[in-house]
Short mmCIF file of C-alpha atoms (C1' of nucleotides) in Angstrom, two decimals:
data_model
loop_
_atom_site.label_atom_id
_atom_site.label_comp_id
_atom_site.label_asym_id
_atom_site.label_seq_id
_atom_site.Cartn_x
_atom_site.Cartn_y
_atom_site.Cartn_z
CA MET A 1 -24.18 17.52 -19.09
CA ARG A 2 -26.71 20.30 -19.03
CA ASP A 3 -24.65 23.16 -17.61
CA ASP A 4 -21.19 23.60 -16.16
CA ASN A 5 -22.52 25.12 -12.98
CA ALA A 6 -25.63 22.99 -12.60
CA LYS A 7 -25.11 20.79 -9.59
CA THR A 8 -28.32 18.90 -9.04
CA SER A 9 -28.58 17.54 -5.52
CA ALA A 10 -28.44 13.97 -6.77
CA ASP A 11 -25.22 14.81 -8.55
CA THR A 12 -23.49 16.06 -5.41
CA ARG A 13 -23.19 12.56 -4.00
CA SER A 14 -21.64 11.16 -7.15
CA ARG A 15 -19.33 14.11 -7.61
CA ILE A 16 -17.98 13.56 -4.12
CA LEU A 17 -17.47 9.84 -4.72
CA ASP A 18 -15.73 10.42 -8.04
CA ALA A 19 -13.41 13.05 -6.62
CA ALA A 20 -12.65 10.97 -3.54
CA GLU A 21 -11.81 7.92 -5.64
CA VAL A 22 -9.18 9.80 -7.63
CA LEU A 23 -7.70 11.62 -4.65
CA PHE A 24 -7.54 8.50 -2.46
CA MET A 25 -5.66 6.78 -5.24
CA GLU A 26 -3.22 9.67 -5.66
CA HIS A 27 -2.61 10.58 -2.03
CA GLY A 28 -3.93 7.77 0.17
CA PHE A 29 -6.70 8.02 2.74
CA ASP A 30 -4.84 9.94 5.39
CA GLY A 31 -3.20 12.11 2.78
CA THR A 32 -6.56 13.22 1.39
CA SER A 33 -8.46 15.81 3.40
CA MET A 34 -12.15 16.56 3.22
CA ARG A 35 -11.21 19.98 1.90
CA MET A 36 -9.31 18.44 -1.01
CA ILE A 37 -12.29 16.27 -1.86
CA THR A 38 -14.93 18.97 -1.68
CA GLY A 39 -12.66 21.42 -3.46
CA SER A 40 -12.05 19.00 -6.32
CA ALA A 41 -15.72 18.03 -6.51
CA GLY A 42 -16.83 21.65 -6.45
CA VAL A 43 -19.18 21.19 -3.52
CA ASN A 44 -19.34 22.61 -0.03
CA LEU A 45 -17.19 21.21 2.75
CA ALA A 46 -20.18 20.26 4.87
CA ALA A 47 -21.69 18.21 2.05
CA VAL A 48 -19.53 15.16 2.78
CA ASN A 49 -20.72 14.86 6.35
CA TYR A 50 -24.29 15.49 5.28
CA HIS A 51 -24.29 12.77 2.63
CA PHE A 52 -21.99 10.17 4.16
CA GLY A 53 -21.71 10.93 7.86
CA THR A 54 -17.98 10.52 8.41
CA LYS A 55 -14.85 10.17 6.33
CA GLU A 56 -14.68 6.45 7.15
CA LEU A 57 -18.16 5.88 5.79
CA LEU A 58 -17.24 7.82 2.67
CA ILE A 59 -14.26 5.53 2.14
CA GLN A 60 -16.49 2.47 2.49
CA GLU A 61 -18.96 3.82 -0.02
CA VAL A 62 -16.19 4.52 -2.54
CA PHE A 63 -15.33 0.83 -2.44
CA ARG A 64 -18.80 -0.57 -2.10
CA ARG A 65 -20.27 1.01 -5.20
CA ARG A 66 -17.70 -0.59 -7.53
CA LEU A 67 -16.80 -3.73 -5.63
CA THR A 68 -20.34 -5.03 -5.61
CA ASP A 69 -20.43 -4.84 -9.40
CA LEU A 70 -17.00 -6.40 -9.81
CA ASN A 71 -17.69 -9.40 -7.62
CA ASN A 72 -21.12 -9.90 -9.07
CA ALA A 73 -19.62 -9.91 -12.56
CA ARG A 74 -17.11 -12.51 -11.44
CA LEU A 75 -19.80 -14.72 -9.97
CA VAL A 76 -22.01 -14.44 -13.03
CA VAL A 77 -19.21 -15.82 -15.19
CA LEU A 78 -18.47 -18.60 -12.72
CA ASP A 79 -22.14 -19.54 -12.38
CA GLN A 80 -22.48 -19.75 -16.12
CA MET A 81 -19.39 -21.90 -16.56
CA GLU A 82 -20.45 -24.26 -13.80
CA ALA A 83 -23.94 -24.56 -15.24
CA GLU A 84 -22.52 -25.44 -18.65
CA ALA A 85 -20.11 -27.98 -17.18
CA GLY A 86 -22.95 -29.72 -15.35
CA GLY A 87 -20.98 -30.89 -12.33
CA ALA A 88 -17.69 -31.63 -14.10
CA PRO A 89 -14.63 -29.73 -12.82
CA LEU A 90 -13.66 -26.62 -14.78
CA LYS A 91 -10.35 -25.90 -16.46
CA PRO A 92 -8.11 -23.91 -14.09
CA SER A 93 -7.35 -21.39 -16.81
CA ARG A 94 -11.02 -20.57 -17.17
CA ILE A 95 -11.45 -20.09 -13.42
CA VAL A 96 -8.44 -17.80 -13.31
CA ASP A 97 -9.78 -15.82 -16.22
CA ALA A 98 -13.18 -15.43 -14.60
CA PHE A 99 -11.63 -13.97 -11.47
CA PHE A 100 -8.57 -12.07 -12.62
CA GLY A 101 -9.60 -11.41 -16.18
CA THR A 102 -12.79 -9.75 -15.04
CA ALA A 103 -10.79 -7.44 -12.80
CA LEU A 104 -8.34 -6.67 -15.58
CA ARG A 105 -11.17 -5.79 -17.89
CA MET A 106 -12.41 -3.31 -15.30
CA ALA A 107 -8.87 -1.95 -15.00
CA ALA A 108 -8.73 -1.42 -18.74
CA ASP A 109 -11.67 0.98 -18.54
CA VAL A 110 -9.73 4.22 -18.16
CA GLU A 111 -12.46 6.69 -19.05
CA GLY A 112 -15.18 5.26 -16.82
CA GLY A 113 -12.91 5.32 -13.79
CA GLY A 114 -12.41 1.56 -13.58
CA HIS A 115 -8.67 1.98 -13.93
CA THR A 116 -8.49 4.49 -11.11
CA PHE A 117 -10.53 2.25 -8.89
CA MET A 118 -8.47 -0.86 -9.54
CA CYS A 119 -5.29 1.08 -8.74
CA LEU A 120 -6.85 2.15 -5.48
CA LEU A 121 -8.06 -1.35 -4.71
CA GLY A 122 -4.63 -2.83 -5.38
CA ARG A 123 -3.05 -0.46 -2.91
CA THR A 124 -5.69 -1.07 -0.33
CA TYR A 125 -5.10 -4.81 0.07
CA THR A 126 -2.01 -3.96 2.07
CA GLU A 127 -3.52 -0.88 3.67
CA PRO A 128 -2.47 -0.45 7.29
CA ASN A 129 -5.83 1.00 8.26
CA GLU A 130 -7.61 -1.81 10.01
CA PHE A 131 -11.20 -0.86 9.39
CA VAL A 132 -10.57 -0.73 5.64
CA ARG A 133 -8.98 -4.17 5.62
CA LYS A 134 -11.86 -5.63 7.58
CA PHE A 135 -14.40 -4.04 5.31
CA LEU A 136 -12.66 -5.39 2.21
CA ALA A 137 -12.41 -8.84 3.71
CA GLU A 138 -16.17 -8.93 4.27
CA GLU A 139 -16.95 -7.65 0.79
CA TYR A 140 -14.70 -10.32 -0.74
CA ALA A 141 -15.49 -13.30 1.44
CA GLU A 142 -18.25 -14.94 -0.58
CA CYS A 143 -16.66 -14.45 -3.97
CA VAL A 144 -13.25 -15.73 -2.90
CA GLU A 145 -14.77 -18.79 -1.27
CA ARG A 146 -16.63 -19.67 -4.44
CA PHE A 147 -13.55 -19.38 -6.61
CA LEU A 148 -11.37 -21.31 -4.21
CA SER A 149 -13.90 -24.13 -4.16
CA ALA A 150 -13.86 -24.20 -7.94
CA LEU A 151 -10.07 -24.40 -7.95
CA TYR A 152 -10.07 -27.17 -5.36
CA ARG A 153 -12.33 -29.23 -7.59
CA ALA A 154 -10.33 -28.36 -10.70
CA LEU A 155 -7.04 -29.42 -9.10
CA PRO A 156 -7.89 -32.35 -6.82
CA GLU A 157 -4.32 -33.65 -6.84
CA VAL A 158 -2.91 -30.42 -5.37
CA GLU A 159 -3.00 -29.79 -1.64
CA ARG A 160 -5.62 -27.18 -0.76
CA LYS A 161 -3.24 -25.11 1.28
CA GLU A 162 -0.98 -24.85 -1.73
CA ILE A 163 -3.85 -23.62 -3.91
CA LEU A 164 -4.68 -21.04 -1.29
CA TRP A 165 -1.12 -19.75 -1.31
CA ARG A 166 -1.01 -19.57 -5.07
CA PHE A 167 -4.29 -17.70 -5.18
CA HIS A 168 -2.72 -15.25 -2.77
CA PHE A 169 0.37 -14.91 -4.97
CA MET A 170 -1.83 -14.28 -7.99
CA MET A 171 -3.70 -11.56 -6.15
CA GLY A 172 -0.39 -9.93 -5.34
CA ALA A 173 0.93 -10.08 -8.85
CA MET A 174 -2.27 -8.59 -10.22
CA SER A 175 -2.50 -5.83 -7.66
CA TYR A 176 1.03 -4.71 -8.34
CA ALA A 177 0.66 -5.04 -12.03
CA ILE A 178 -2.16 -2.52 -11.87
CA ALA A 179 -1.25 -0.30 -8.94
CA GLY A 180 2.51 -0.45 -8.86
CA THR A 181 3.46 0.03 -12.46
CA ASP A 182 4.51 3.59 -11.74
CA ALA A 183 7.04 2.43 -9.21
CA LEU A 184 9.05 0.16 -11.47
CA GLN A 185 8.62 2.70 -14.21
CA LEU A 186 10.66 5.16 -12.18
CA VAL A 187 13.38 2.59 -11.68
CA THR A 188 13.76 1.05 -15.07
CA GLY A 189 12.84 3.83 -17.42
CA LYS A 190 9.27 3.13 -18.39
CA PHE A 191 7.05 0.56 -19.96
CA ASP A 192 6.63 2.94 -22.87
CA ASP A 193 3.11 4.23 -22.76
CA GLU A 194 1.19 1.05 -23.06
CA HIS A 195 -2.53 1.17 -22.61
CA PRO A 196 -3.76 -0.81 -19.60
CA SER A 197 -5.61 -3.22 -21.90
CA ARG A 198 -2.23 -4.53 -23.11
CA LEU A 199 -1.47 -5.70 -19.61
CA ALA A 200 -4.09 -8.43 -19.46
CA PRO A 201 -2.62 -11.09 -21.78
CA ARG A 202 0.86 -10.65 -20.31
CA LEU A 203 -0.37 -11.02 -16.78
CA MET A 204 -2.72 -13.90 -17.48
CA SER A 205 0.04 -16.06 -18.94
CA PHE A 206 2.27 -15.26 -15.97
CA LEU A 207 -0.46 -16.17 -13.49
CA LEU A 208 -1.24 -19.45 -15.18
CA GLY A 209 2.45 -20.33 -15.33
CA GLY A 210 2.71 -19.73 -11.60
CA LEU A 211 -0.44 -21.67 -10.81
CA ARG A 212 0.75 -24.68 -12.79
CA ALA A 213 4.34 -24.59 -11.55
CA PRO A 214 5.73 -27.86 -10.19
CA LEU A 215 5.39 -28.08 -6.44
CA ALA A 216 8.41 -27.43 -4.30
CA ASP A 217 9.60 -29.92 -1.72
CA PHE A 218 8.36 -28.67 1.63
CA GLY A 219 8.97 -31.62 3.88
CA SER A 220 12.76 -31.59 3.87
CA ASN A 221 14.06 -29.14 6.46
CA PRO A 222 11.58 -27.48 8.85
CA MET B 1 21.32 -4.63 27.74
CA ARG B 2 22.92 -3.08 30.78
CA ASP B 3 19.91 -1.53 32.45
CA ASP B 4 16.25 -1.08 31.64
CA ASN B 5 16.41 2.67 32.06
CA ALA B 6 19.85 3.24 30.63
CA LYS B 7 19.41 5.14 27.39
CA THR B 8 22.84 5.99 26.12
CA SER B 9 22.78 8.83 23.64
CA ALA B 10 23.97 6.57 20.83
CA ASP B 11 21.07 4.26 21.57
CA THR B 12 18.46 6.98 21.18
CA ARG B 13 18.92 7.08 17.42
CA SER B 14 18.50 3.33 17.05
CA ARG B 15 15.57 3.20 19.42
CA ILE B 16 13.77 5.78 17.33
CA LEU B 17 14.49 3.92 14.09
CA ASP B 18 13.35 0.59 15.53
CA ALA B 19 10.13 2.04 16.92
CA ALA B 20 9.41 3.95 13.71
CA GLU B 21 9.91 0.84 11.58
CA VAL B 22 7.31 -1.11 13.51
CA LEU B 23 4.81 1.74 13.73
CA PHE B 24 5.13 2.69 10.05
CA MET B 25 4.41 -0.91 9.17
CA GLU B 26 1.38 -1.08 11.45
CA HIS B 27 -0.17 2.32 10.77
CA GLY B 28 1.46 3.79 7.66
CA PHE B 29 3.47 6.99 7.46
CA ASP B 30 0.63 9.46 7.82
CA GLY B 31 -1.00 7.30 10.45
CA THR B 32 2.07 7.37 12.66
CA SER B 33 2.69 10.57 14.60
CA MET B 34 5.98 11.72 16.06
CA ARG B 35 4.40 11.36 19.48
CA MET B 36 3.60 7.69 18.83
CA ILE B 37 7.19 7.06 17.78
CA THR B 38 8.86 8.81 20.69
CA GLY B 39 6.37 7.32 23.11
CA SER B 40 7.05 3.79 21.89
CA ALA B 41 10.82 4.37 21.82
CA GLY B 42 10.80 5.87 25.30
CA VAL B 43 12.55 9.05 24.23
CA ASN B 44 11.60 12.69 24.23
CA LEU B 45 9.45 14.17 21.51
CA ALA B 46 12.12 16.67 20.46
CA ALA B 47 14.67 13.90 19.94
CA VAL B 48 13.38 13.01 16.48
CA ASN B 49 13.88 16.47 15.12
CA TYR B 50 17.25 16.71 16.82
CA HIS B 51 18.56 13.47 15.35
CA PHE B 52 16.87 13.39 11.95
CA GLY B 53 15.67 16.90 11.19
CA THR B 54 12.21 16.16 9.83
CA LYS B 55 9.78 13.29 9.67
CA GLU B 56 10.52 12.79 5.98
CA LEU B 57 14.22 12.37 6.69
CA LEU B 58 13.41 9.90 9.44
CA ILE B 59 11.39 7.84 6.97
CA GLN B 60 14.29 7.84 4.52
CA GLU B 61 16.70 6.69 7.18
CA VAL B 62 14.40 3.84 8.21
CA PHE B 63 14.64 2.51 4.67
CA ARG B 64 18.24 3.38 3.96
CA ARG B 65 19.77 1.49 6.85
CA ARG B 66 18.28 -1.86 5.78
CA LEU B 67 17.96 -1.41 2.04
CA THR B 68 21.65 -0.81 1.55
CA ASP B 69 22.43 -4.14 3.18
CA LEU B 70 19.73 -5.98 1.25
CA ASN B 71 20.80 -4.77 -2.16
CA ASN B 72 24.46 -5.27 -1.40
CA ALA B 73 23.74 -8.84 -0.37
CA ARG B 74 21.91 -9.38 -3.64
CA LEU B 75 24.77 -7.99 -5.67
CA VAL B 76 27.37 -10.03 -3.81
CA VAL B 77 25.56 -13.23 -4.80
CA LEU B 78 25.17 -12.09 -8.39
CA ASP B 79 28.82 -11.04 -8.65
CA GLN B 80 29.95 -14.38 -7.37
CA MET B 81 27.73 -16.35 -9.73
CA GLU B 82 28.87 -14.30 -12.71
CA ALA B 83 32.51 -14.71 -11.73
CA GLU B 84 32.08 -18.49 -11.51
CA ALA B 85 30.28 -18.64 -14.84
CA GLY B 86 33.06 -16.73 -16.54
CA GLY B 87 30.98 -14.95 -19.14
CA ALA B 88 28.44 -17.70 -19.78
CA PRO B 89 24.78 -16.83 -19.17
CA LEU B 90 23.37 -17.88 -15.81
CA LYS B 91 20.39 -20.11 -15.17
CA PRO B 92 17.26 -17.99 -14.71
CA SER B 93 16.36 -19.87 -11.54
CA ARG B 94 19.64 -18.86 -9.93
CA ILE B 95 19.16 -15.21 -10.85
CA VAL B 96 15.67 -15.24 -9.41
CA ASP B 97 16.92 -16.86 -6.25
CA ALA B 98 19.67 -14.30 -5.83
CA PHE B 99 17.21 -11.44 -6.02
CA PHE B 100 14.00 -12.76 -4.47
CA GLY B 101 15.49 -15.49 -2.32
CA THR B 102 17.77 -12.99 -0.61
CA ALA B 103 14.80 -10.81 0.23
CA LEU B 104 12.84 -13.78 1.50
CA ARG B 105 15.69 -14.78 3.75
CA MET B 106 15.63 -11.30 5.22
CA ALA B 107 11.86 -11.59 5.65
CA ALA B 108 12.31 -14.86 7.52
CA ASP B 109 14.31 -13.07 10.19
CA VAL B 110 11.50 -12.25 12.59
CA GLU B 111 13.49 -11.48 15.70
CA GLY B 112 16.05 -9.15 14.10
CA GLY B 113 13.31 -7.03 12.54
CA GLY B 114 13.88 -8.18 8.98
CA HIS B 115 10.33 -9.44 8.74
CA THR B 116 8.89 -6.14 9.91
CA PHE B 117 11.01 -4.25 7.44
CA MET B 118 10.09 -6.43 4.48
CA CYS B 119 6.39 -6.00 5.29
CA LEU B 120 6.92 -2.26 5.34
CA LEU B 121 8.90 -2.34 2.11
CA GLY B 122 6.24 -4.39 0.35
CA ARG B 123 3.62 -1.88 1.25
CA THR B 124 5.73 1.04 0.23
CA TYR B 125 6.20 0.03 -3.41
CA THR B 126 2.66 1.24 -4.01
CA GLU B 127 2.89 4.09 -1.55
CA PRO B 128 1.06 7.20 -2.75
CA ASN B 129 3.61 9.51 -1.12
CA GLU B 130 5.74 10.72 -3.99
CA PHE B 131 8.96 11.47 -2.16
CA VAL B 132 9.06 7.94 -0.75
CA ARG B 133 8.56 6.38 -4.17
CA LYS B 134 11.29 8.51 -5.67
CA PHE B 135 13.67 7.69 -2.87
CA LEU B 136 13.03 3.95 -3.25
CA ALA B 137 13.49 4.14 -7.00
CA GLU B 138 16.93 5.69 -6.56
CA GLU B 139 17.97 3.18 -3.93
CA TYR B 140 16.93 0.31 -6.20
CA ALA B 141 18.10 1.55 -9.56
CA GLU B 142 21.54 0.00 -9.75
CA CYS B 143 20.57 -3.37 -8.32
CA VAL B 144 17.53 -3.80 -10.55
CA GLU B 145 19.53 -2.86 -13.64
CA ARG B 146 22.15 -5.47 -12.87
CA PHE B 147 19.58 -8.23 -12.38
CA LEU B 148 17.61 -7.30 -15.46
CA SER B 149 20.79 -7.42 -17.54
CA ALA B 150 21.52 -10.87 -16.17
CA LEU B 151 18.03 -12.04 -17.09
CA TYR B 152 18.30 -10.56 -20.59
CA ARG B 153 21.44 -12.60 -21.15
CA ALA B 154 19.94 -15.71 -19.58
CA LEU B 155 16.85 -15.53 -21.78
CA PRO B 156 18.04 -14.14 -25.12
CA GLU B 157 15.09 -15.60 -26.98
CA VAL B 158 12.53 -13.66 -24.91
CA GLU B 159 11.71 -10.06 -25.74
CA ARG B 160 13.25 -7.68 -23.20
CA LYS B 161 10.01 -5.87 -22.58
CA GLU B 162 8.43 -9.17 -21.64
CA ILE B 163 11.18 -9.92 -19.13
CA LEU B 164 10.71 -6.47 -17.64
CA TRP B 165 7.01 -7.11 -17.15
CA ARG B 166 7.59 -10.48 -15.58
CA PHE B 167 10.14 -9.06 -13.22
CA HIS B 168 7.49 -6.55 -12.21
CA PHE B 169 4.93 -9.31 -11.68
CA MET B 170 7.40 -11.22 -9.53
CA MET B 171 8.01 -8.14 -7.41
CA GLY B 172 4.28 -7.84 -6.90
CA ALA B 173 3.78 -11.45 -5.95
CA MET B 174 6.63 -11.28 -3.46
CA SER B 175 5.55 -8.03 -1.91
CA TYR B 176 2.06 -9.28 -1.34
CA ALA B 177 3.21 -12.63 -0.14
CA ILE B 178 5.10 -10.87 2.62
CA ALA B 179 3.03 -7.79 3.34
CA GLY B 180 -0.46 -8.84 2.41
CA THR B 181 -0.78 -12.21 4.04
CA ASP B 182 -2.88 -10.71 6.80
CA ALA B 183 -5.44 -9.52 4.30
CA LEU B 184 -6.24 -12.87 2.73
CA GLN B 185 -6.01 -14.43 6.15
CA LEU B 186 -9.02 -12.39 7.19
CA VAL B 187 -10.95 -13.51 4.13
CA THR B 188 -10.22 -17.18 3.94
CA GLY B 189 -9.69 -18.17 7.54
CA LYS B 190 -5.96 -18.22 7.94
CA PHE B 191 -2.82 -19.83 6.67
CA ASP B 192 -2.57 -21.58 10.03
CA ASP B 193 0.35 -20.09 11.84
CA GLU B 194 3.14 -20.83 9.45
CA HIS B 195 6.50 -19.30 10.12
CA PRO B 196 7.63 -16.85 7.44
CA SER B 197 10.51 -19.15 6.49
CA ARG B 198 7.98 -21.65 5.12
CA LEU B 199 6.90 -19.08 2.57
CA ALA B 200 10.11 -19.05 0.56
CA PRO B 201 9.95 -22.43 -1.26
CA ARG B 202 6.27 -21.96 -2.09
CA LEU B 203 6.83 -18.54 -3.54
CA MET B 204 10.00 -19.42 -5.42
CA SER B 205 8.31 -22.20 -7.35
CA PHE B 206 5.41 -19.90 -8.18
CA LEU B 207 7.75 -17.16 -9.43
CA LEU B 208 9.75 -19.53 -11.60
CA GLY B 209 6.58 -20.99 -13.06
CA GLY B 210 5.43 -17.51 -13.98
CA LEU B 211 8.77 -16.50 -15.42
CA ARG B 212 8.90 -19.59 -17.62
CA ALA B 213 5.27 -19.49 -18.72
CA PRO B 214 4.64 -19.69 -22.45
CA LEU B 215 4.30 -16.25 -24.02
CA ALA B 216 0.85 -15.01 -24.83
CA ASP B 217 -0.06 -13.81 -28.29
CA PHE B 218 0.08 -10.03 -28.17
CA GLY B 219 -0.05 -9.11 -31.82
CA SER B 220 -3.63 -10.13 -32.52
CA ASN B 221 -6.01 -7.34 -31.54
CA PRO B 222 -4.59 -3.97 -30.46
"C1'" DG C 1 -29.83 20.41 0.77
"C1'" DT C 2 -26.57 23.94 1.01
"C1'" DC C 3 -23.85 27.23 3.16
"C1'" DT C 4 -20.87 30.03 6.88
"C1'" DA C 5 -18.68 29.95 10.94
"C1'" DT C 6 -16.65 27.64 14.45
"C1'" DA C 7 -15.58 23.98 18.04
"C1'" DT C 8 -12.12 20.76 19.23
"C1'" DA C 9 -8.34 17.99 18.68
"C1'" DG C 10 -4.05 16.67 16.91
"C1'" DA C 11 -0.30 17.26 13.88
"C1'" DG C 12 5.00 18.79 12.99
"C1'" DA C 13 8.31 21.69 14.46
"C1'" DT C 14 11.21 24.82 17.51
"C1'" DA C 15 13.08 28.05 21.25
"C1'" DG C 16 15.51 28.07 25.08
"C1'" DA C 17 16.55 26.18 29.92
"C1'" DC C 18 19.29 22.58 31.66
"C1'" DG D 1 21.90 15.64 24.02
"C1'" DT D 2 17.79 16.07 26.47
"C1'" DC D 3 13.79 18.19 28.16
"C1'" DT D 4 9.51 21.46 28.80
"C1'" DA D 5 6.56 24.47 26.90
"C1'" DT D 6 4.59 26.36 23.14
"C1'" DC D 7 3.86 28.16 18.28
"C1'" DT D 8 1.38 27.47 14.15
"C1'" DC D 9 -1.13 24.92 11.05
"C1'" DT D 10 -4.52 21.79 9.53
"C1'" DA D 11 -7.59 18.14 10.34
"C1'" DT D 12 -12.65 16.31 11.12
"C1'" DA D 13 -16.93 17.40 12.46
"C1'" DT D 14 -21.04 20.12 13.64
"C1'" DA D 15 -24.47 23.94 14.86
"C1'" DG D 16 -27.50 26.78 13.00
"C1'" DA D 17 -28.89 30.39 9.34
"C1'" DC D 18 -30.81 30.23 4.84
#
DNA sequence: GTCTATATAGAGATAGAC
DNA sequence: GTCTATCTCTATATAGAC
């Protein structure tokens, strides 16, 4: 940092994105006004519209800049594992780690903002706002398809629909584990003050237990 | 229903609550205006303030009227099981079913509005709005404490902190399973059109698998 | 690129007639 | 209890000077 008051023009964009990310996480999209964002970022109100056009486009850019990296990181790990395996199916635990572990490692990065972003992302999966959900779905499509395919091959004896459901359940458990910890904290009287990096091993063993659980009997009573 | 246009004064209150429940679920709290609610309920704009005071108090009442029943139903089942057991610890699977199964049965009630409410509730656990989170925490406190105590006694060999985390993970998986199904649906191309009642057995086996998963090794690297 | 000033729309809430 | 009309505040967005 060269000077407290030096706001280079290139910086303005990033300052807005950083401020928006935190405020969206704390107050939601509708609960965060442009004035809050520009005030927190220390830039002029008109700067948001100049750099991003509209508030909706700003929201998209907040997600895009981190989500691209996250999903690329996931795919890099998967590519590498599949190349090493040379056509043989992978171990389910390794697939789960490549997808969920990578996200948890991002969530453990408190200082770089990864934690803030993963909290925001977790909340946004169930976001009412339709354009956000659609945007997320598109950003995720390729990556999710790749991981589901890997799981299908890793667990050929399990019905595909069942794997799909369990992937969904795992997403839910992870999102809450990251975004919703505050909530239960209020109820039960805290998880002490554990650093987010402590979460990963606990969650991973829970996810794998759920994925490997014996199948229920669905045929009985419709 | 006696007449399409007959709005008895006692009805007005319920009509507002029913309309608000659906709209809050579809558009969130900030995304739902008083005008949307009164328009959908077919009542006058001023009626909300007359019957509930403020929008915040309306939100609280939407939750209170169903949450009281849900948590009472959970406690009734737990009380009965504990009475039958006469001091002996319960099976973890039965405790989980009393808490999560009861919620899933409410979520399977599409026509009576239980499904709508459970979607809304699932979203709200990670709601940014602080007063809503605090209100939920208070409404849940007693019930969660009772179920955690039951689990502590059922699993004396497992560290209490670990049980607390896994309860949290189960809450997350359930909330997403109910509220977030739309999201993954967009990504992966649908869960067909399964009725919500089909969800319960799938989720319950996942939750129990997670709860029983072997513990990870936490001591190694801090 | 950055700023001030403002246009326009919509929000929650209420006063007072009925 | 219900309605109309309206107050007040705040939101997003933009036009135009610098």
